[in-house]
mmCIF file of C-alpha atoms in Angstrom:
data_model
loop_
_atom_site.group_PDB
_atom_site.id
_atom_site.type_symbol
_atom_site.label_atom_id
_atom_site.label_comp_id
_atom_site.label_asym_id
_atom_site.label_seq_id
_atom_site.Cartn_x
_atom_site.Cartn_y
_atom_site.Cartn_z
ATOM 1 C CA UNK B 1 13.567 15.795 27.544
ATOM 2 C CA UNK B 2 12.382 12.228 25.626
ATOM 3 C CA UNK B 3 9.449 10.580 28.123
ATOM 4 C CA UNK B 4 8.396 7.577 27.620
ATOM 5 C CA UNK B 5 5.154 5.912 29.245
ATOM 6 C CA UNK B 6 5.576 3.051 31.598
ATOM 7 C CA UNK B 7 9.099 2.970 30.356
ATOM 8 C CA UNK B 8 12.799 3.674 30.765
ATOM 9 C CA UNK B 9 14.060 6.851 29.755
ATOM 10 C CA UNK B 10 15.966 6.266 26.720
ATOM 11 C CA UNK B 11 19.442 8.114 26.361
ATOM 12 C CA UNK B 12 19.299 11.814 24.922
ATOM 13 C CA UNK B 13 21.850 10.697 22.695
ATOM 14 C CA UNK B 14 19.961 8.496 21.053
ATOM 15 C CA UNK B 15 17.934 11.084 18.801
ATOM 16 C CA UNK B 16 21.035 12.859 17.787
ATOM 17 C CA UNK B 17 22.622 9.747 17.148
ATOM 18 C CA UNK B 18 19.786 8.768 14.327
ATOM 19 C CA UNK B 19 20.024 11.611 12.214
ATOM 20 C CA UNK B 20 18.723 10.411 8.630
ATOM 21 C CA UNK B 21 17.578 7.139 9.821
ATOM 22 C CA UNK B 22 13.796 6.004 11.109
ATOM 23 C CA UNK B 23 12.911 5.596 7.021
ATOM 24 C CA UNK B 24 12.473 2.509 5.565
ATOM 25 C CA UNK B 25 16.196 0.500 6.416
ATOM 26 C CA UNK B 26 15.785 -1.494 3.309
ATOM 27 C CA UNK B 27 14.640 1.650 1.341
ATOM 28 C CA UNK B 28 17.026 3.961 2.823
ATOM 29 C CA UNK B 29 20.072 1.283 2.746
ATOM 30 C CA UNK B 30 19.419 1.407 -1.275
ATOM 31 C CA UNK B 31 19.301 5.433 -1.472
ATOM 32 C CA UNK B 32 22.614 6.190 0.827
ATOM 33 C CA UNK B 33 24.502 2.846 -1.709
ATOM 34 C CA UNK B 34 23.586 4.417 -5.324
ATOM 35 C CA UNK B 35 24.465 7.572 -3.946
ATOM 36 C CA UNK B 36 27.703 6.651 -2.318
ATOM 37 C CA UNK B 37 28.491 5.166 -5.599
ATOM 38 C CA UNK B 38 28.544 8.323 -7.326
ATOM 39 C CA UNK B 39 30.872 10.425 -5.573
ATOM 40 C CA UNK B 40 33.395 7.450 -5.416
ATOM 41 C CA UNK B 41 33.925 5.452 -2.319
ATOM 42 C CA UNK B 42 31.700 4.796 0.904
ATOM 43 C CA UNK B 43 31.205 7.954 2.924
ATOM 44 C CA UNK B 44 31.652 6.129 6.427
ATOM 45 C CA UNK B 45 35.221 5.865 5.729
ATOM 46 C CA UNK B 46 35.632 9.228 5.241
ATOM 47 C CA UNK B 47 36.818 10.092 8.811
ATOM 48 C CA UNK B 48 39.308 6.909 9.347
ATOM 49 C CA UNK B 49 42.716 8.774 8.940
ATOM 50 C CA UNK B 50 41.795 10.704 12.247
ATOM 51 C CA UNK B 51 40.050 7.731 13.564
ATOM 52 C CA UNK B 52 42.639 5.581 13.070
ATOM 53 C CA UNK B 53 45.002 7.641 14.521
ATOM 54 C CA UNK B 54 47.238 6.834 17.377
ATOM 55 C CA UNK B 55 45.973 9.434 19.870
ATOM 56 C CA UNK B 56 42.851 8.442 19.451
ATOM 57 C CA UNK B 57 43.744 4.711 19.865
ATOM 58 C CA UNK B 58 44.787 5.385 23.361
ATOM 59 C CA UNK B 59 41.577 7.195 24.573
ATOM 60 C CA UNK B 60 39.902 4.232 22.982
ATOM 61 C CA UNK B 61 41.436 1.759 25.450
ATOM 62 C CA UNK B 62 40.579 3.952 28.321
ATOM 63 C CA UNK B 63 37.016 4.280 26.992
ATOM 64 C CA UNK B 64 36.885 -0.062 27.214
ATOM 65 C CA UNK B 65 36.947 0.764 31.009
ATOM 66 C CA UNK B 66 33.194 2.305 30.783
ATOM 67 C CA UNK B 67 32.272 -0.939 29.550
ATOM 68 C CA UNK B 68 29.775 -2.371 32.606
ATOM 69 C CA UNK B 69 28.668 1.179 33.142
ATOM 70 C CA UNK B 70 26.245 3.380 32.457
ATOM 71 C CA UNK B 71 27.811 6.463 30.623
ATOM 72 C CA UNK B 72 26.591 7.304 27.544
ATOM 73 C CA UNK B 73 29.601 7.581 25.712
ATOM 74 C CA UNK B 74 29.754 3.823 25.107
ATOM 75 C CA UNK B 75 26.388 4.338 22.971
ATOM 76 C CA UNK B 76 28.107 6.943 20.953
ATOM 77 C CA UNK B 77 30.982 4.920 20.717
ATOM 78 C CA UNK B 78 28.925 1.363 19.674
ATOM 79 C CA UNK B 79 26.756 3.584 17.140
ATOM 80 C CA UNK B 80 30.263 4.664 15.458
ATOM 81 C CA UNK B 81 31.411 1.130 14.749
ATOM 82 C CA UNK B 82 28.081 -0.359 13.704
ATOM 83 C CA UNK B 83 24.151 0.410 13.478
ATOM 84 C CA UNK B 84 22.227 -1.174 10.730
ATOM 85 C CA UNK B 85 19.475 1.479 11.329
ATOM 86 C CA UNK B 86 21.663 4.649 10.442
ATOM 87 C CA UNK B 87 23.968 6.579 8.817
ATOM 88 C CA UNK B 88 26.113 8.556 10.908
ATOM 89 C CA UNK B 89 28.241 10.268 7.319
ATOM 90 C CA UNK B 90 25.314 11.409 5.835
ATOM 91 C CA UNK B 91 26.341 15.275 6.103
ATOM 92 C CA UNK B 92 29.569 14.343 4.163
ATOM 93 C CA UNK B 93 27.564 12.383 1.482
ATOM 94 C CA UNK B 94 25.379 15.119 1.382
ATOM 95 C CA UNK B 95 28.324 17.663 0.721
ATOM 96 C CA UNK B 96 29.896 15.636 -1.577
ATOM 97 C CA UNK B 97 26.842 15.105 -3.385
ATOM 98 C CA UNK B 98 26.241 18.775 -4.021
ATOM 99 C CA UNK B 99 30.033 19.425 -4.989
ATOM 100 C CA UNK B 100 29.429 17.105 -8.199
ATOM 101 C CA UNK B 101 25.966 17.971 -9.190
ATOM 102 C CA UNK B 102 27.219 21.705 -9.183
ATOM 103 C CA UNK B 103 30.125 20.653 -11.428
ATOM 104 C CA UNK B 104 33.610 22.056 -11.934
ATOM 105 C CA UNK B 105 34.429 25.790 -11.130
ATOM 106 C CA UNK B 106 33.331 28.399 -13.788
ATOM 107 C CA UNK B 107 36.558 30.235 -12.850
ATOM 108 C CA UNK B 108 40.318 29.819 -13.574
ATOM 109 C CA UNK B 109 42.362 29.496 -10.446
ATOM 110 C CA UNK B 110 45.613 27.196 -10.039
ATOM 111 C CA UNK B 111 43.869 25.109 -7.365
ATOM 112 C CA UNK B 112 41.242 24.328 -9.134
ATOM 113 C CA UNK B 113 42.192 22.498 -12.460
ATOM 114 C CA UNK B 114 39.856 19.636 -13.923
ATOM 115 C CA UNK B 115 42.440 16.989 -13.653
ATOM 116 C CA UNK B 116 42.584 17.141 -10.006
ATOM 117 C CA UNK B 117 39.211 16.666 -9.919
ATOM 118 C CA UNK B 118 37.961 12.398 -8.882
ATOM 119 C CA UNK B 119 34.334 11.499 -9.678
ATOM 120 C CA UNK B 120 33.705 14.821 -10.598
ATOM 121 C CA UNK B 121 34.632 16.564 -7.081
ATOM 122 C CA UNK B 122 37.826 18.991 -6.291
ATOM 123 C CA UNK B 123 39.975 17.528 -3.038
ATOM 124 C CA UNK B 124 39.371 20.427 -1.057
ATOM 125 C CA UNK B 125 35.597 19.435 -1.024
ATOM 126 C CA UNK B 126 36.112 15.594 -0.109
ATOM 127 C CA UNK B 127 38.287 17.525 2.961
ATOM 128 C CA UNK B 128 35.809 19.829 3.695
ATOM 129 C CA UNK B 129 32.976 16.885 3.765
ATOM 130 C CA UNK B 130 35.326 14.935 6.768
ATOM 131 C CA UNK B 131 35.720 17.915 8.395
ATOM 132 C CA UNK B 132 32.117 18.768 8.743
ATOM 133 C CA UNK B 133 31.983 15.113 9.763
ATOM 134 C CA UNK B 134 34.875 15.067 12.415
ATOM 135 C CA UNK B 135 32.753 18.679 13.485
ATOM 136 C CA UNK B 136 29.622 16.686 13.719
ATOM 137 C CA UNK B 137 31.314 13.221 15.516
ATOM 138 C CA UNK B 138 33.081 15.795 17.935
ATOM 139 C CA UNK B 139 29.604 17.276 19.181
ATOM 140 C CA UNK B 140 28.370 13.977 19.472
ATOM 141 C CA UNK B 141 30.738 12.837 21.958
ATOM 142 C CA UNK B 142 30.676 16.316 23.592
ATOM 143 C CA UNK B 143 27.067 15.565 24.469
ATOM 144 C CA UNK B 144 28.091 12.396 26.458
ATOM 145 C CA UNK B 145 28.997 14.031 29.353
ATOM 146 C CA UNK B 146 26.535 13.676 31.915
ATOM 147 C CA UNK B 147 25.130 15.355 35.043
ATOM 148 C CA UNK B 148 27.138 14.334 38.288
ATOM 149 C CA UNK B 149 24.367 15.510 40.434
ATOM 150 C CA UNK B 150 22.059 12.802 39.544
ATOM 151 C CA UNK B 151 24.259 9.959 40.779
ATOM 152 C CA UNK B 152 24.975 8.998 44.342
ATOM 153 C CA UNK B 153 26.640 6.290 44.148
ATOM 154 C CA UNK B 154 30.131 6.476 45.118
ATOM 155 C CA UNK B 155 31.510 3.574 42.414
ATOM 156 C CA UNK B 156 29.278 5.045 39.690
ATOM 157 C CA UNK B 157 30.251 8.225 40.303
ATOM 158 C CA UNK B 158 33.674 7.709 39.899
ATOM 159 C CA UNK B 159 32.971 5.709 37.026
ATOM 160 C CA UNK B 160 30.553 8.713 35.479
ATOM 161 C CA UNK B 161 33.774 11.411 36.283
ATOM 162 C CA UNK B 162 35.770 9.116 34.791
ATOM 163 C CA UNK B 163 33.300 8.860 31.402
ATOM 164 C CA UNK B 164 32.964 12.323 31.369
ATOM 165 C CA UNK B 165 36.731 13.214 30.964
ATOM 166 C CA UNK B 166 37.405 10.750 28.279
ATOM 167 C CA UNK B 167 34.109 12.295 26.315
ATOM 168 C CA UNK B 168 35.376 15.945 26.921
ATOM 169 C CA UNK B 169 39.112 14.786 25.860
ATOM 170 C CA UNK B 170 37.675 12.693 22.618
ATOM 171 C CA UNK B 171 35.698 15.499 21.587
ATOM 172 C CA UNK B 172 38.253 18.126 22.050
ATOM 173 C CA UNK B 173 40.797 15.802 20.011
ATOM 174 C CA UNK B 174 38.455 15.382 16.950
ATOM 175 C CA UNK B 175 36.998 19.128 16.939
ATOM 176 C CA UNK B 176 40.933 20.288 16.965
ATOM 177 C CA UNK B 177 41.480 17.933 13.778
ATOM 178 C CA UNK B 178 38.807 19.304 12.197
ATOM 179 C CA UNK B 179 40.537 22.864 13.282
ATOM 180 C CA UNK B 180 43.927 22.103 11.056
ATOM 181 C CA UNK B 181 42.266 20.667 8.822
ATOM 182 C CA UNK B 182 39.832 23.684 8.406
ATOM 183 C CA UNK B 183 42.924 26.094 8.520
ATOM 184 C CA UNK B 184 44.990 23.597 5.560
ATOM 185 C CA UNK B 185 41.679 24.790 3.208
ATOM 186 C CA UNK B 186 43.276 28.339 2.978
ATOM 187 C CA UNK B 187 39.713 30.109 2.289
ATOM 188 C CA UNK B 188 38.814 32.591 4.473
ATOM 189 C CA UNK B 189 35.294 32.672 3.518
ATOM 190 C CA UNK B 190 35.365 29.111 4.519
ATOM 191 C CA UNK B 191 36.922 29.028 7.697
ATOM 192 C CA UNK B 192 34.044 31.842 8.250
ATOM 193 C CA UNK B 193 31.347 29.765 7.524
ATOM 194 C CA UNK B 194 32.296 26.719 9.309
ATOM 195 C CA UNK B 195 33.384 28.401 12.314
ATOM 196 C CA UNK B 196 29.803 30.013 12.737
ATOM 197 C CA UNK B 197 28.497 27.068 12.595
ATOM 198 C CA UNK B 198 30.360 25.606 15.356
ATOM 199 C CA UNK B 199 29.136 28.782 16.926
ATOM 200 C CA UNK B 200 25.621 27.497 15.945
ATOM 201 C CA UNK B 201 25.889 24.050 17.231
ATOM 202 C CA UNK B 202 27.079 25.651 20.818
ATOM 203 C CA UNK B 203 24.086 27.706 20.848
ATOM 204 C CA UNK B 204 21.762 24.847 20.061
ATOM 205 C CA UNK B 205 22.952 22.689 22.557
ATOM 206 C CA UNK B 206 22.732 25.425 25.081
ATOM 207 C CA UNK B 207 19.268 25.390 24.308
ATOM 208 C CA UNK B 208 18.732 22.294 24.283
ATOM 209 C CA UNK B 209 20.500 21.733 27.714
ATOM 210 C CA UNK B 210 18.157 24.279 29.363
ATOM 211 C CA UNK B 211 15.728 23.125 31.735
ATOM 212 C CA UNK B 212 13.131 21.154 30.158
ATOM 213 C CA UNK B 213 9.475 21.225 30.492
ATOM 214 C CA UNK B 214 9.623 19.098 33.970
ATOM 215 C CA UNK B 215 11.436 20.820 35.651
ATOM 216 C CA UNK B 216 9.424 24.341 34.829
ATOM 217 C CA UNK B 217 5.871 25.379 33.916
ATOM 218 C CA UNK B 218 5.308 23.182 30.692
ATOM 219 C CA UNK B 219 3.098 26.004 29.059
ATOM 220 C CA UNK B 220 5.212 28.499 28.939
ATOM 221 C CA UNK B 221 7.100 26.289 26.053
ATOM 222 C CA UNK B 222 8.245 27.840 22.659
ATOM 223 C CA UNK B 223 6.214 28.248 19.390
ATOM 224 C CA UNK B 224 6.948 26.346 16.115
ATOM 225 C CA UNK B 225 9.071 29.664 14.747
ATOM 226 C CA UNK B 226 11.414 29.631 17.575
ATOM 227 C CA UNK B 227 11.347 25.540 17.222
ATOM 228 C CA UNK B 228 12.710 25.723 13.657
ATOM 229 C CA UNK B 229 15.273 28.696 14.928
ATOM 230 C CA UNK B 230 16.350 26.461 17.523
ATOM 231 C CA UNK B 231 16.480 22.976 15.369
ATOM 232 C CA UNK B 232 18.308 24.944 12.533
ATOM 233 C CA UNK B 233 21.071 25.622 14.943
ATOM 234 C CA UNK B 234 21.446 22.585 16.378
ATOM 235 C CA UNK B 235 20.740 20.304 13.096
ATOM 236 C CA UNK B 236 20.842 22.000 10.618
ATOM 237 C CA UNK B 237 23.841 25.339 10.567
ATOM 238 C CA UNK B 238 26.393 22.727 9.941
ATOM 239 C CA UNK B 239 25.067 20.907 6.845
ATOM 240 C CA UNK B 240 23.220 24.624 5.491
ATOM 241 C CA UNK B 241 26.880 26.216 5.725
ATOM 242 C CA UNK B 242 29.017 23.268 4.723
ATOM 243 C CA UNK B 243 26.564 22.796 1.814
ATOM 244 C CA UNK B 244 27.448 26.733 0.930
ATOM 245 C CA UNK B 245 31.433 26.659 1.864
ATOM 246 C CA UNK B 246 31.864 23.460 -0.747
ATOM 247 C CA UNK B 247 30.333 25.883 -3.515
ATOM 248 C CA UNK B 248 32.703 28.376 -1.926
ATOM 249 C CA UNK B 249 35.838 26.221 -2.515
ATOM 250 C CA UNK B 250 34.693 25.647 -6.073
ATOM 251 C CA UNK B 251 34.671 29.318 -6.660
ATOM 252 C CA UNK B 252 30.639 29.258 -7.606
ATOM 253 C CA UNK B 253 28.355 32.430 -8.208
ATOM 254 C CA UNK B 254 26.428 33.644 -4.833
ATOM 255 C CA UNK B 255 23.554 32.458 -6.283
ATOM 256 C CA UNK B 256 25.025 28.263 -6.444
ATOM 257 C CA UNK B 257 25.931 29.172 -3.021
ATOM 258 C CA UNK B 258 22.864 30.337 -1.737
ATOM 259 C CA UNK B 259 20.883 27.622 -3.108
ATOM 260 C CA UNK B 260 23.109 25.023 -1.462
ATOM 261 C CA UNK B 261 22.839 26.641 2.076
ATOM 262 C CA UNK B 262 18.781 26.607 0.941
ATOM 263 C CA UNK B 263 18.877 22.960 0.029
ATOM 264 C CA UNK B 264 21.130 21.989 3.134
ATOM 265 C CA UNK B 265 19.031 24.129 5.257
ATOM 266 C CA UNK B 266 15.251 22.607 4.196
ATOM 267 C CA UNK B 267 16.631 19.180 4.584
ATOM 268 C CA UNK B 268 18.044 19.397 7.872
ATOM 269 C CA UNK B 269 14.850 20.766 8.870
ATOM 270 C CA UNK B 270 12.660 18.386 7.019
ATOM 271 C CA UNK B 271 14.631 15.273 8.669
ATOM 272 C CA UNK B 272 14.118 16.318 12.060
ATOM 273 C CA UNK B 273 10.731 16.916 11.697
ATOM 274 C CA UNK B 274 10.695 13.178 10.423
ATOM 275 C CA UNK B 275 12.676 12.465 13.724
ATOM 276 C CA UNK B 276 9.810 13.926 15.517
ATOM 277 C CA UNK B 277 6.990 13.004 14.202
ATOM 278 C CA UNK B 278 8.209 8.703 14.157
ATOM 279 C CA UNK B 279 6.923 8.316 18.199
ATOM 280 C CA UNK B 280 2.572 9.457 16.062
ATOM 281 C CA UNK B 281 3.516 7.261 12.649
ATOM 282 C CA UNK B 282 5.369 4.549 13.485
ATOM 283 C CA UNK B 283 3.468 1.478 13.569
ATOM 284 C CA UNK B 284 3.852 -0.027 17.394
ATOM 285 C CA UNK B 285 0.142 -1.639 18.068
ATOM 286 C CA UNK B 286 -0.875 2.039 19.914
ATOM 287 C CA UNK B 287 1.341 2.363 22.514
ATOM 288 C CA UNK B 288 3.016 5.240 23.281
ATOM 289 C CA UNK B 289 6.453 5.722 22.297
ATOM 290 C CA UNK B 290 9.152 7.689 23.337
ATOM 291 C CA UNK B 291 8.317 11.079 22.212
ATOM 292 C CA UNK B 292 9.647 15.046 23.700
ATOM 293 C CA UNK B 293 7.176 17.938 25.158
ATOM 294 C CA UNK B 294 9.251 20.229 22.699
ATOM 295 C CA UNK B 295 8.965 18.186 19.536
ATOM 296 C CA UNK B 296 7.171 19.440 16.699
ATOM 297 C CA UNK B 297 3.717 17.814 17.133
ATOM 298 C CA UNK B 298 3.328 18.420 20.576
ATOM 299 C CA UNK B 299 4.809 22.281 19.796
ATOM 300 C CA UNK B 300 1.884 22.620 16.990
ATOM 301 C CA UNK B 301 -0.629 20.733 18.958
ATOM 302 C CA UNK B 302 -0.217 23.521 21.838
ATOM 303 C CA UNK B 303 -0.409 26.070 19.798
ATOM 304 C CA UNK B 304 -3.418 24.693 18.042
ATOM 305 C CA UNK B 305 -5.624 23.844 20.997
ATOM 306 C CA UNK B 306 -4.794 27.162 22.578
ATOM 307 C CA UNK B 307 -3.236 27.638 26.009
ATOM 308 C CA UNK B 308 -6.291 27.088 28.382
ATOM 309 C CA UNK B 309 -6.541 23.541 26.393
ATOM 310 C CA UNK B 310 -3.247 22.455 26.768
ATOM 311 C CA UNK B 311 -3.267 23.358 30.941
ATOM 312 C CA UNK B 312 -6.206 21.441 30.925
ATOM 313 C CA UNK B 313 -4.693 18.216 29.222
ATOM 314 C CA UNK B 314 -1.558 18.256 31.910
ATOM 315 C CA UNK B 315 -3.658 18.912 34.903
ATOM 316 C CA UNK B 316 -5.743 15.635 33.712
ATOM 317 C CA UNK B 317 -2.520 13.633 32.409
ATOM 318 C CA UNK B 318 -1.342 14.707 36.526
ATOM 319 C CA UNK B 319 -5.039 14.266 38.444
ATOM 320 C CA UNK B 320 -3.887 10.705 39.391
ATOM 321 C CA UNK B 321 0.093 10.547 39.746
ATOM 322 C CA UNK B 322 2.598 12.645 41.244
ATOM 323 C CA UNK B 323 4.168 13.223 37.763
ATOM 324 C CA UNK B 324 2.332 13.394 34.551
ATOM 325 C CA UNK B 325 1.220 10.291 32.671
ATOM 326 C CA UNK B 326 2.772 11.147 29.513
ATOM 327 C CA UNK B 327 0.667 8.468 27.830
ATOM 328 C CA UNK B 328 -2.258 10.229 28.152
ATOM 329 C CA UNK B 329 -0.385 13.338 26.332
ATOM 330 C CA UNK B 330 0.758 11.245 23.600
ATOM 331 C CA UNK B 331 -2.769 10.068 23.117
ATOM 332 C CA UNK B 332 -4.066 13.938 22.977
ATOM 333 C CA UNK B 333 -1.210 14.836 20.767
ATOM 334 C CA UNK B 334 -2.054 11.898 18.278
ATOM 335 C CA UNK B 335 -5.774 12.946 18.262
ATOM 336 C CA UNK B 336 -5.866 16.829 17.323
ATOM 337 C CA UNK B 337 -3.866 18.514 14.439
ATOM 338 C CA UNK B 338 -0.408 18.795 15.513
ATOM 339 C CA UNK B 339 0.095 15.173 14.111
ATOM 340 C CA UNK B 340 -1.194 16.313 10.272
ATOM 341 C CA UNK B 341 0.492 19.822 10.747
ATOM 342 C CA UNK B 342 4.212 18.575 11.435
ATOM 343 C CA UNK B 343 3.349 16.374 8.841
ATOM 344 C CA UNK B 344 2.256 19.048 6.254
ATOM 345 C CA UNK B 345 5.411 21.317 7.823
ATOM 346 C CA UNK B 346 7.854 18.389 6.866
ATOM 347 C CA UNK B 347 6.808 17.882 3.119
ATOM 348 C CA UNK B 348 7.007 21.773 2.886
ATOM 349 C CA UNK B 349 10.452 21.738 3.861
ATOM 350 C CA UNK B 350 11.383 18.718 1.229
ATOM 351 C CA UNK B 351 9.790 20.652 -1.382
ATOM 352 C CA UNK B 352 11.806 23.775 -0.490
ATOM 353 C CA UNK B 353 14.864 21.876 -0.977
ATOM 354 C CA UNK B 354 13.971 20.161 -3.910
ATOM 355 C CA UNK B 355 13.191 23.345 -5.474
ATOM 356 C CA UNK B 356 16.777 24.635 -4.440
ATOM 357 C CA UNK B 357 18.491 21.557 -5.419
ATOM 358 C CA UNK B 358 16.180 21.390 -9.136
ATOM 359 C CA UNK B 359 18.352 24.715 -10.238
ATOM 360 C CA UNK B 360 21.369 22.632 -10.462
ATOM 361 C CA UNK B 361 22.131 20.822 -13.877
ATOM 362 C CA UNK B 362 20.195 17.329 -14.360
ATOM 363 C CA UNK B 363 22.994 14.493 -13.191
ATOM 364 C CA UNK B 364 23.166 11.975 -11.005
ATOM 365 C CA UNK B 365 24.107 13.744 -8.185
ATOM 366 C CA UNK B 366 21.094 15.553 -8.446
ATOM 367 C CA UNK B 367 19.103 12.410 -8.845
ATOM 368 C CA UNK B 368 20.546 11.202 -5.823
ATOM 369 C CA UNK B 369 19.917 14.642 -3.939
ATOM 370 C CA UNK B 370 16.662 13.993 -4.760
ATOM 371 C CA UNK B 371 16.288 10.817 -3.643
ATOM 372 C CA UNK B 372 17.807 11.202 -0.101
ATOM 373 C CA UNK B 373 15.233 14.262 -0.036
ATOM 374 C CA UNK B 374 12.027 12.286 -0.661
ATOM 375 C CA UNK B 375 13.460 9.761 1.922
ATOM 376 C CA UNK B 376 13.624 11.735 4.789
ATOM 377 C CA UNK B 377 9.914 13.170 3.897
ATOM 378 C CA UNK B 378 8.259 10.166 3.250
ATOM 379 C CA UNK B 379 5.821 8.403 5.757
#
C-alpha cells in the first residue's frame, strides 16, 4: 500500500523493517547505547544462539541463491546483518528494560532468588526478551513471501517460488524456536500471553494483506479508531504483552503488570505514528515521499475534510492520468489538519506511556524508558 510519486514502489517490508528508527541516527544511536549498557550486554546479540545455529546456516546458503533477484527476503536478510539507520532488538531492549526498572520479585519462589539475578534482571526475562525477538524476526521473514501472480516471467518466477519457500521455511524455523523456548519458561500465564499475541500479529497482517485502497473504492477506508485497533495488533500486541508476561515471570502485582502492557502498548502506538507521519516532516526540499492511503495523516485528514472532500481530492489527483497522481494527495494531506492531528495523536500516546512507566521506582532503567519514549515522539 506505500505510493510514491514519480517513483518506484519501495518494498512493503521496508516500513516493518524500521521499527524505532526515522529519529535522529546520531540521537537515537546514543539513547539505544546508554540503555543497552544498563541491562548488560548489546541487545542485537540477543538472538545469535538460534541464529547461529546449524539449521539455520543451511537455509542461509540457499538464501545466497536469491542474490541477483528480486525477492524481498534478501532485504530482510541485509537489514539483519547491518543497517546504520535501525534497530531491529529494540522490543527485547525494551523488555529488558522494564524487567530492571520494576526490580526483583516481591514474592518468595525457588526460581526467583536475587543471586540469579545479572544487572538487575531474572534469566527467564533475558529468555523471554529473545523470544519475543525470534517471534518478531520470524514475522518478518514470513512477510517476504510474495505474490506469484504478479510475475510472468518464467526465470523470475522460478526464482520468486524458490524465495518464497526459503522465507516460509526460515520463518517457520525461528517461530518454532521461539515455541520451545516459550514452553522451557514453565508459566502458563506466559505462554498465554505470548501466544495471543502471535494470534495478534496473524490478525494484523491479515489486515494488512487485504486489498488496499487501489484496488477498491479508496473512501470507503477505515477511521483512526479502527487504525489504532489494527496498528496495535500488528505493532504493538507483541511488545504490550511481552512487556506484561516479563512482570509475570517476576511474580509482580496486576497492577506492575498492567502498567507494563500500558507502557508497551502507548509506545508501540506512538512509534508508528512517528513511522507515519516521516513521508509530512521529514525534510526532502517538498517532494513527495513515499507515504500509504491508510497511514495516520491521510486516515485523519479524511475524516477531517469529510467524505464529499476527500472524493473530490481523488477525482482531481485522477482528472489527468489513468491512476491517481499521488503527489497531488500528498500535497492535500500536508496542507489540512491531518498533518498537526497525527502529530498531536503521537505525543498523546508518549505521554500515556510515560505516565505508565513514571509509577515504577526512579532508576536508570526508567531513565532510559524514558528516553527511548521521548525519541520515538520527537519531531
Amino acid at each position: 500500500s506505500y505510493i510514491v510519486a514519480q517513483r518506484p514502489k519501495p518494498n512493503r517490508l521496508d516500513s516493518t523493517i524500521a521499527l524505532f528508527s526515522n529519529t535522529a541516527p546520531s540521537n537515537w544511536s546514543k539513547v539505544v547505547s546508554e540503555a543497552e549498557k544498563i541491562v548488560g550486554y548489546p541487545t542485537s546479540f540477543m538472538s545469535l544462539r538460534c541464529l547461529l545455529s546449524d539449521e539455520l546456516s543451511n537455509v542461509a546458503m540457499h538464501v545466497r541463491k536469491l542474490v541477483g533477484t528480486k525477492h524481498p527476503l534478501l532485504n530482510t536478510a541485509r537489514g539483519f546483518v547491518y543497517d546504520s539507520r535501525n534497530n531491529l532488538q529494540m522490543r527485547g531492549l525494551v523488555i529488558l528494560l522494564l524487567s530492571k526498572a520494576a526490580g526483583p520479585s516481591s514474592q518468595s519462589a525457588p526460581d526467583l532468588q536475587p543471586q540469579d539475578m545479572v544487572s538487575g534482571i531474572y534469566p527467564s526475562q533475558r529468555n523471554l526478551a529473545e523470544i519475543a525477538e525470534l517471534i518478531h524476526t520470524a514475522f518478518l521473514v514470513h512477510r517476504g513471501v510474495v505474490n506469484l501472480k504478479e510475475w510472468s516471467n518464467d526465470g523470475q518466477l522460478k526464482d520468486m517460488q524458490f524465495g518464497n519457500k526459503m522465507a516460509v521455511l526460515s520463518g517457520d524455523f525461528l517461530l518454532a524456536n521461539a515455541c520451545t523456548g516459550l514452553a522451557q519458561l514453565n508459566n502458563t500465564k506466559v505462554v498465554e500471553l505470548i501466544s495471543s499475541a502471535i494470534g495478534d500479529l496473524v490478525q494484523g497482517v491479515y489486515y494488512e494483506s487485504s486489498p488496499n485502497l487501489q484496488d477498491s473504492n479508496p473512501g470507503d477506508i477505515i477511521d483512526v479508531d479502527v487504525w489504532e485497533e489494527q496498528t496495535f495488533l500488528s505493532h504493538g500486541a507483541l511488545l504490550a504483552k511481552s512487556c506484561q508476561a516479563a512482570m509475570e515471570l517476576a511474580k509482580h502485582k496486576p497492577e506492575s503488570q498492567r502498567l507494563a502492557y500500558t507502557y508497551g502498548k502507548h509506545l508501540s502506538l506512538g512509534h508508528q505514528l512517528h513511522a507515519d507521519l516521516q513521508p509530512f516532516v521529514a525534510g526532502g526540499g517538498g517532494a513527495p515521499a513515499a507515504f500509504s492511503l491508510n497511514s495516520c495523516p491521510a486516515v485523519l485528514h479524511r475524516q477531517i475534510v469529510g467524505q464529499d472532500k476527500w472524493q473530490q481530492q481523488l477525482e482531481e489527483a485522477k482528472a489527468f492520468k489513468d491512476q491517481l497522481d499521488y503527489s497531488m494527495l500528498w500535497a492535500a494531506i500536508k496542507s489540512e489538519r491531518g498533518v498537526s492531528s497525527a502529530v498531536d495523536l503521537c505525543r498523546y500516546h508518549g505521554n500515556k506511556a510515560l505516565e505508565a512507566i513514571q509509577a515504577f521506582p526512579p532508576s536508570e532503567a526508567r531513565s532510559a524508558l524514558e528516553n527511548i519514549t521521548g525519541a520515538v515522539t520527537k519531531f
